[in-house]
Short mmCIF file of C-alpha atoms and ligand atoms in Angstrom, two decimals:
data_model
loop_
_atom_site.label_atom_id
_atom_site.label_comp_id
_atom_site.label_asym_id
_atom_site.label_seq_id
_atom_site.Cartn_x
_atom_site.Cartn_y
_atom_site.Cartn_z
CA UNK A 1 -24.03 -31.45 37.19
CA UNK A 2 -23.06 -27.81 36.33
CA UNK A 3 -24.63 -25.26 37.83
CA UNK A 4 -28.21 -24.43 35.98
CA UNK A 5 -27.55 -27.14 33.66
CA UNK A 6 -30.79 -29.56 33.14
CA UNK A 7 -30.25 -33.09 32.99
CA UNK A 8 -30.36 -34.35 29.37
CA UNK A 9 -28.96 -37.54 27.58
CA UNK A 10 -26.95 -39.03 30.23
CA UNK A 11 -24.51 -42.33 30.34
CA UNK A 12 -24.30 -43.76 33.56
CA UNK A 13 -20.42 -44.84 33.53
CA UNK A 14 -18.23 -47.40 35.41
CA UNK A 15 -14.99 -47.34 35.57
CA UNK A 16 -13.34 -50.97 36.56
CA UNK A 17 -9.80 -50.53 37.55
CA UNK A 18 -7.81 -53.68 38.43
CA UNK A 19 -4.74 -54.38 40.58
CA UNK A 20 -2.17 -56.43 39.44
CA UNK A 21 -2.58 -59.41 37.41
CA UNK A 22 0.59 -61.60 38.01
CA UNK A 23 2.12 -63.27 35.25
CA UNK A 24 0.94 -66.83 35.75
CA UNK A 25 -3.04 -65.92 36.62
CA UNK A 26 -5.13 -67.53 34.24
CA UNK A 27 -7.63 -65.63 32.17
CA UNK A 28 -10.26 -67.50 33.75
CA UNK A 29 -9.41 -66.25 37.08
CA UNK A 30 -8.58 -62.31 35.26
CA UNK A 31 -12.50 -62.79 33.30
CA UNK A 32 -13.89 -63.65 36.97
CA UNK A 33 -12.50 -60.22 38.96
CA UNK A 34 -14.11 -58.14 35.47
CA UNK A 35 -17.79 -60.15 36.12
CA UNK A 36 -17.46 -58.87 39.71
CA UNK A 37 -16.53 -55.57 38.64
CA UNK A 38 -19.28 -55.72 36.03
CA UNK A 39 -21.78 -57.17 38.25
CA UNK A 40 -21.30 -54.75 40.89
CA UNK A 41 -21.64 -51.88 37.61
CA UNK A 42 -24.77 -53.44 37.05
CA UNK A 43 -26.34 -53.23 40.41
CA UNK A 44 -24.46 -49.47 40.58
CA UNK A 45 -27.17 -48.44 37.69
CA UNK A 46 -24.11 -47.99 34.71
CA UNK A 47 -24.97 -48.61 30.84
CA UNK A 48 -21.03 -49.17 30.28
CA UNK A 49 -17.95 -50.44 32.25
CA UNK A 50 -14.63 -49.64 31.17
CA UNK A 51 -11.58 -51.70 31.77
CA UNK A 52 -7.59 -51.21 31.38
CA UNK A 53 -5.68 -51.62 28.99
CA UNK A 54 -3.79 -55.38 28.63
CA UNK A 55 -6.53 -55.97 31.34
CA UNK A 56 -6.90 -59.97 30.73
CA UNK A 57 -3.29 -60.56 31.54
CA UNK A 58 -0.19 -59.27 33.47
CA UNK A 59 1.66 -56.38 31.25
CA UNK A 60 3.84 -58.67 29.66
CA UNK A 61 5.78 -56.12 27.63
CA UNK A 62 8.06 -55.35 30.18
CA UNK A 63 9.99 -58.80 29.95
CA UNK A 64 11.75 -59.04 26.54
CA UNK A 65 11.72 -62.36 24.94
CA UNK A 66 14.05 -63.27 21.76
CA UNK A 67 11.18 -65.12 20.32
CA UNK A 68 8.70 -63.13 20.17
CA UNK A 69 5.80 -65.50 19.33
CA UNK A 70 6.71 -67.48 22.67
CA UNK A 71 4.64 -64.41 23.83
CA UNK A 72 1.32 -65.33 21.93
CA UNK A 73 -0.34 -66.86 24.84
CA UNK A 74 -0.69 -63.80 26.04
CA UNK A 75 -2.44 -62.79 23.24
CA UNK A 76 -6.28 -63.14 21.78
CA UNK A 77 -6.73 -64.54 18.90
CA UNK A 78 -10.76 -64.57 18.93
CA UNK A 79 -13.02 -62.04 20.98
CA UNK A 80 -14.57 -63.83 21.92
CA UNK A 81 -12.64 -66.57 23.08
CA UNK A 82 -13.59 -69.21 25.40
CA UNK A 83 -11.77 -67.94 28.51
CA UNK A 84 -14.07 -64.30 27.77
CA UNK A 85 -16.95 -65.34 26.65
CA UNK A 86 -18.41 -65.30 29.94
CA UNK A 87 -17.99 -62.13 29.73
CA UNK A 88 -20.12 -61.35 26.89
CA UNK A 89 -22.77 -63.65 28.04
CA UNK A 90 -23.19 -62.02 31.14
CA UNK A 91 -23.17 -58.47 29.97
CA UNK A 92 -25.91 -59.38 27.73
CA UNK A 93 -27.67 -60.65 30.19
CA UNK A 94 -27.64 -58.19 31.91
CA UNK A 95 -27.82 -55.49 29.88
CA UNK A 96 -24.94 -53.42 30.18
CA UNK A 97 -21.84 -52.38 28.38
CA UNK A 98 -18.14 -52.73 28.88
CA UNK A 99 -14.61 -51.60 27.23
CA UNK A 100 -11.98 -53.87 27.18
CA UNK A 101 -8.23 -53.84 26.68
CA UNK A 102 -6.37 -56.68 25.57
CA UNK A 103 -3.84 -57.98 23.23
CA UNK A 104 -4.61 -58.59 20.02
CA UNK A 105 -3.36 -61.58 17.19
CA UNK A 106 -4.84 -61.24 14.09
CA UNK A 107 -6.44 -64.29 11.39
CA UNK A 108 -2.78 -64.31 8.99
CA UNK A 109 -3.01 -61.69 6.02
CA UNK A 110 -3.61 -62.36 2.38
CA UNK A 111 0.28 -62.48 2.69
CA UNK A 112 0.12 -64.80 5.68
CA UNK A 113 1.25 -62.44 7.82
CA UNK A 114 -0.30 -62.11 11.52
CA UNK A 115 -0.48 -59.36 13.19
CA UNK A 116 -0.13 -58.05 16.64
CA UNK A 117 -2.03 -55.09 18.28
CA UNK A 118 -2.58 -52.97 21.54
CA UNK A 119 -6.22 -53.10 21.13
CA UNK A 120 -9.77 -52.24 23.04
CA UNK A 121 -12.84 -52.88 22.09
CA UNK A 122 -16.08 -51.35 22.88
CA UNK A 123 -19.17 -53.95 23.48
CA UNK A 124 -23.00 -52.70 23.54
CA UNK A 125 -25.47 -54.20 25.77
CA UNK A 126 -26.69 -56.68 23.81
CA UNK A 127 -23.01 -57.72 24.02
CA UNK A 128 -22.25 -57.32 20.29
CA UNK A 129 -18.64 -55.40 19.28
CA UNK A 130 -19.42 -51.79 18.25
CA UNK A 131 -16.23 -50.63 17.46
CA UNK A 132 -12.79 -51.57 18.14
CA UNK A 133 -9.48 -49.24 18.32
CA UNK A 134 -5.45 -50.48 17.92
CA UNK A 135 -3.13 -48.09 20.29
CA UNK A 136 -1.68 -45.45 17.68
CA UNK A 137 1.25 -44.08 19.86
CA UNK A 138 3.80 -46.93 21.11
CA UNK A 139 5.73 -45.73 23.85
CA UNK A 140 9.09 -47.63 25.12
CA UNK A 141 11.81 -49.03 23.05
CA UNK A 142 11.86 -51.83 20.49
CA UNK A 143 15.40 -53.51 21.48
CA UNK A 144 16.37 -55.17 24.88
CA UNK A 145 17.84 -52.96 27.41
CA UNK A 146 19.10 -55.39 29.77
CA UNK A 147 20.53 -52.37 32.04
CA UNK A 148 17.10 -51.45 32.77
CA UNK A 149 15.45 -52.38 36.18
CA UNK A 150 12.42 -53.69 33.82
CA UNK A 151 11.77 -52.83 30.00
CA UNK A 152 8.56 -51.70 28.08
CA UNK A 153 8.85 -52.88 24.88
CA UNK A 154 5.65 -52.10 23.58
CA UNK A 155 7.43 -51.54 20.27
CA UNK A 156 8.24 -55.03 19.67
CA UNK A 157 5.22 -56.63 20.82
CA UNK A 158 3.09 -54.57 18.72
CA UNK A 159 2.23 -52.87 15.55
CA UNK A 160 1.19 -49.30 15.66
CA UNK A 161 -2.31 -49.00 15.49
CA UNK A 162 -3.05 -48.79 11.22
CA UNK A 163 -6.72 -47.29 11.77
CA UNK A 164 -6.33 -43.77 13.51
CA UNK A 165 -9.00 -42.49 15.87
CA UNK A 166 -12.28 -43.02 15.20
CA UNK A 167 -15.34 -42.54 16.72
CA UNK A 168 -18.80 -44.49 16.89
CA UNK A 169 -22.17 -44.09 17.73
CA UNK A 170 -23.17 -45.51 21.11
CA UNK A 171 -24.66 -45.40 24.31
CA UNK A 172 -26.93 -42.52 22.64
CA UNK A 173 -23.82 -40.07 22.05
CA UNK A 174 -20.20 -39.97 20.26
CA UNK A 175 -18.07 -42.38 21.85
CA UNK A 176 -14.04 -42.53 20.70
CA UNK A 177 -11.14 -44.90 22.37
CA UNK A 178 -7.67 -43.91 23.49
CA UNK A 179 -5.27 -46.68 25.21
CA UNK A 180 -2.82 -45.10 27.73
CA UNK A 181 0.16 -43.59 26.15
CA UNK A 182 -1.99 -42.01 23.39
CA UNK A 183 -3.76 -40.02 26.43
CA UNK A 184 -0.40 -37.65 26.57
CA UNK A 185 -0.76 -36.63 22.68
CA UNK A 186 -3.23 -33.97 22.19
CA UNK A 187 -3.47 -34.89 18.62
CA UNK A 188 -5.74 -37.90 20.15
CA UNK A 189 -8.26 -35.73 21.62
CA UNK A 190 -8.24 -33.07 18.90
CA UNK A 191 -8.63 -35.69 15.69
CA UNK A 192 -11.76 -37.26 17.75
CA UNK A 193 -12.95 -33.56 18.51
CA UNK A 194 -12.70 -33.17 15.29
CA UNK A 195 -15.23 -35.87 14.99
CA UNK A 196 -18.04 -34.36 17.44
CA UNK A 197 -16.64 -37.14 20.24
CA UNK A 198 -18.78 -36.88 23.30
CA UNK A 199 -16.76 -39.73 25.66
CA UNK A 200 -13.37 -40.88 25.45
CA UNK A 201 -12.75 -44.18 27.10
CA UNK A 202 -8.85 -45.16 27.94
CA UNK A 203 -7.66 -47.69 29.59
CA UNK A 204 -3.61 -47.30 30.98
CA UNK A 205 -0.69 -49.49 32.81
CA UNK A 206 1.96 -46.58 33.63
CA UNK A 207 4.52 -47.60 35.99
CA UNK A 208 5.53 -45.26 38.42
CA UNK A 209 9.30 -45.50 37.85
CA UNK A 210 10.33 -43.63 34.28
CA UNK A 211 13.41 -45.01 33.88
CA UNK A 212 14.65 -42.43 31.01
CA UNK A 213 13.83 -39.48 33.44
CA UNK A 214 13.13 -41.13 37.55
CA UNK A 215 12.88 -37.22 38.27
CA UNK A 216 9.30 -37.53 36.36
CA UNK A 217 8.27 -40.91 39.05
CA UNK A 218 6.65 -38.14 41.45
CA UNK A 219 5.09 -36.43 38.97
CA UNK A 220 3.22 -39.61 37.44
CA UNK A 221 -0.41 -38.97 39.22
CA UNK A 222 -0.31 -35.32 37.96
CA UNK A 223 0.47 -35.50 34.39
CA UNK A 224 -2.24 -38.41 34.25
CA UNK A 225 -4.91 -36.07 35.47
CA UNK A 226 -3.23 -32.99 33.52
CA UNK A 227 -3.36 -34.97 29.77
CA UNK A 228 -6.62 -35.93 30.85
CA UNK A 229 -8.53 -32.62 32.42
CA UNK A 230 -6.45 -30.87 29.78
CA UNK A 231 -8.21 -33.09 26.95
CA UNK A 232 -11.59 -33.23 28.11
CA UNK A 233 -11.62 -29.66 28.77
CA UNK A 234 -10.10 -28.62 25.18
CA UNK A 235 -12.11 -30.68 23.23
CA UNK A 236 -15.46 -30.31 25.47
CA UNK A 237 -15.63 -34.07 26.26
CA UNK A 238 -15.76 -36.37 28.97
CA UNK A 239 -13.13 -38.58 29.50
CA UNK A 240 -12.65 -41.90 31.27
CA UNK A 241 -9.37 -43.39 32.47
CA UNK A 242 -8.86 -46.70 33.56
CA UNK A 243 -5.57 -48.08 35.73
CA UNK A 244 -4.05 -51.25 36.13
CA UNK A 245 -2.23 -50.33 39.05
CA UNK A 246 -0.58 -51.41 42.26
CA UNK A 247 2.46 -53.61 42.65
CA UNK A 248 2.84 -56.12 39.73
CA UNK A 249 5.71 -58.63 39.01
CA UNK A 250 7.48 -56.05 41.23
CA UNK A 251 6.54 -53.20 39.39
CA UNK A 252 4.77 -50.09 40.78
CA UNK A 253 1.53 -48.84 38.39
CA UNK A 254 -0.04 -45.52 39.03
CA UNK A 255 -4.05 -46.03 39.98
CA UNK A 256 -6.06 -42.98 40.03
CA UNK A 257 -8.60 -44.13 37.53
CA UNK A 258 -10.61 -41.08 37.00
CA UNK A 259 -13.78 -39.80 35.04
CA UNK A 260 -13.31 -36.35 33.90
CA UNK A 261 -16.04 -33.64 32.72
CA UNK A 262 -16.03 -31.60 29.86
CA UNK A 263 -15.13 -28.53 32.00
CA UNK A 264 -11.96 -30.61 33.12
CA UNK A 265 -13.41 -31.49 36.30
CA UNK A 266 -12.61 -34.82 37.45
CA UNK A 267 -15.80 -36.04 38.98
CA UNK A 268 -15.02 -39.42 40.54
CA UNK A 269 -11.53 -40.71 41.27
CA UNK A 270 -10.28 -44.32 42.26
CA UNK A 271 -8.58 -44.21 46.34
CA UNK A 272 -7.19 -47.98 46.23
CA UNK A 273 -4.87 -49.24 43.81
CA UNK A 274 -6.72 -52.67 43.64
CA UNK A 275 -10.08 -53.82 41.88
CA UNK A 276 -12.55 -50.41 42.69
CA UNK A 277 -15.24 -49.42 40.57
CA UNK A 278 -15.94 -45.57 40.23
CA UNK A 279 -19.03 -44.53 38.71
CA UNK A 280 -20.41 -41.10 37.21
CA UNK A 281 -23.41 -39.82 35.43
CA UNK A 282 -22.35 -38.07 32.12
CA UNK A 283 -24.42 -35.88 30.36
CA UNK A 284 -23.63 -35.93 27.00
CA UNK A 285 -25.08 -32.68 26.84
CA UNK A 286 -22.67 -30.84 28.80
CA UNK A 287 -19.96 -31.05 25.75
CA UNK A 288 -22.20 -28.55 24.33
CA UNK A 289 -21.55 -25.71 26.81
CA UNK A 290 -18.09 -26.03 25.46
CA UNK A 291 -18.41 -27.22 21.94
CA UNK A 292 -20.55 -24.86 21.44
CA UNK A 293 -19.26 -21.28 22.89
CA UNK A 294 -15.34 -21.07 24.11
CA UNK A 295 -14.14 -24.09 21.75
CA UNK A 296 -16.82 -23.61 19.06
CA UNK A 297 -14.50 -25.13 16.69
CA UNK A 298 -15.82 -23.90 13.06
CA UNK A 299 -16.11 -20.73 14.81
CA UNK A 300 -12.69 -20.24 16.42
CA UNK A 301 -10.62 -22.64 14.58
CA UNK A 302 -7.37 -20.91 12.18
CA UNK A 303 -6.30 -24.73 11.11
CA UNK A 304 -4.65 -22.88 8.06
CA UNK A 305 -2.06 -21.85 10.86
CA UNK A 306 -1.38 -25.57 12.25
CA UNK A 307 0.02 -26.96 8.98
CA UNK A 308 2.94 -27.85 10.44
CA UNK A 309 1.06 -30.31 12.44
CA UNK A 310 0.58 -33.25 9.86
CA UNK A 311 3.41 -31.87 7.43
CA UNK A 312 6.01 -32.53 10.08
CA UNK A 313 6.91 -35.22 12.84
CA UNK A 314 9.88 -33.96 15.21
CA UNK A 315 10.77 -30.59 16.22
CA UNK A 316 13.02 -28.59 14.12
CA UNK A 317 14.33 -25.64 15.92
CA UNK A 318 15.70 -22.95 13.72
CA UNK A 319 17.78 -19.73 14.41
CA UNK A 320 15.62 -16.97 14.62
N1 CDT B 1 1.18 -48.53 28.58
C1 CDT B 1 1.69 -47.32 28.34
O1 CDT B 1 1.50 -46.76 27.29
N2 CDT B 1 2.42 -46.76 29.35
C2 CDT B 1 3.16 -45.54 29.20
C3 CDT B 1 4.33 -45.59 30.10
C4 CDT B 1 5.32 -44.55 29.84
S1 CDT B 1 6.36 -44.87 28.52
C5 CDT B 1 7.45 -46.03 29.10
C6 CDT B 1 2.34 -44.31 29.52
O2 CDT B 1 2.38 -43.35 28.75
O3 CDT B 1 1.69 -44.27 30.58
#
């Protein structure tokens, strides 16, 4: 807690990072490592555990497959579904929370048309969906690069998110979403500032090796916590990120799940890079110290001088 700062409405959060799922674990035995995760949340005191992203299965976009509906069974196509109900059930019964990451394949269109999304959805204690959110930025390619030690073709296994960053009213305070790649933008954290957003909850798979740029590999754990202590701290919210990490189908993830304070402190930090639950008391209250004085936004704000911001996508240097 800050220093003179009284205790007010406070969200008692867990974050559930996961080690690797390998490619042929079955959700069953995936749904049975989150009910430990969430049972041991439970008996921690949290209202709300938050998962990675992709969290029921290994992150398949980093084989690329010609077909790409031989992929589906990787996919959801009801939440829930029989392999997560369990899940729900036991959240309800015990009264707590959770966020969940997982791959999404939609009912078909009036077109017929399915769809396929990056997707997490938030679930209240009496285990009913409150909101859900479809990743907006898609990082990796959308074509095979067979040169490549492993791809991430996020691009073709998935839509970009149609629905833009919303927020929802929760846990008795503003709650938004954010799935990993999106945490680097700081359009995410602004457009759900923008929105009086008290807790961001992201879940993230970010392999270690960068294979446009290797020089950024050693670099991963800090610009996770800088996107992250930079966002919370801008936009005078906490912030929850969630790994899968560790070695999986021979690929290196960054852990370091973190919970981060409005002031940019991060206030509890994961030290494996298996299952671990981390857990923090956030006052909700404390986005007011900076919502409401150094980023008092209606105050400070000149968004006549960030036009250029939605009327224009890449950078366009000119000679001055
Ligand atoms: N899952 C995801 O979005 N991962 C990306 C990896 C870097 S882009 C290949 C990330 O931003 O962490």
């Amino acid at each position: 807690m800050a220093p003179g700062h009284t205790a007010g409405r406070t969200v008692v959060v867990g974050a559930g990072q996961l080690g690797p799922i390998e490619r042929d674990h079955t959700r069953e035995a995936v749904v049975a490592r989150l009910l430990t995760l969430l049972r041991e949340g439970s008996e921690r005191g949290c209202d709300l555990v938050v998962f990675p992203e992709l969290a029921l299965t290994t992150f398949f976009p980093r084989w690329f497959e010609n077909d790409v509906a031989s992929f589906d069974h990787f996919y959801e196509s009801a939440m829930p579904g029989p392999a997560t109900l369990p899940l729900f059930d036991e959240a309800k019964r015990l009264g707590i929370g959770f966020c969940l990451g997982y791959a999404e394949l939609t009912d078909p269109d009036s077109s017929g048309d399915r769809h396929r999304y990056n997707t997490q959805i938030l679930v209240e204690r009496d285990g009913a969906i409150a909101a859900k959110y479809r990743k907006v930025h898609l990082p990796g390619h959308e074509e095979n690069e067979p040169d490549r030690a492993f791809q991430h073709a996020e691009r073709y296994y998935f839509e970009p998110g149609p629905d833009g960053f919303g927020v929802w009213r929760a846990f008795g305070g503003v709650v938004g979403m954010m799935i990993c790649n999106d945490r680097r933008w700081p359009e995410t954290y602004r457009v759900m500032g923008l929105q009086g957003v008290e807790l961001i909850l992201c879940g993230y798979n970010t392999p270690i090796h960068y294979v446009p740029d290797p020089s950024q590999d050693i670099l991963q754990g800090f610009h996770n916590a800088l996107v992250m202590q930079s966002g919370a701290y801008q936009n005078g919210t906490w912030v929850v990120g969630v790994a899968k990490g560790g070695v999986e189908a021979g690929v290196d993830s960054l852990a370091q799940s973190m919970i981060v304070a409005p002031s940019g402190q991060i206030v509890a930090q994961a030290l494996t890079t298996g299952d671990e639950l981390i857990v923090a008391s956030c006052d909700l209250d404390w986005c007011r110290r900076y919502t409401g004085t150094l980023f008092d936004f209606q105050r400070y704000r000149r968004p006549e001088m960030y036009t250029r911001i939605t009327s224009q996508r890449g950078a366009s240097p000119r000679e001055l």
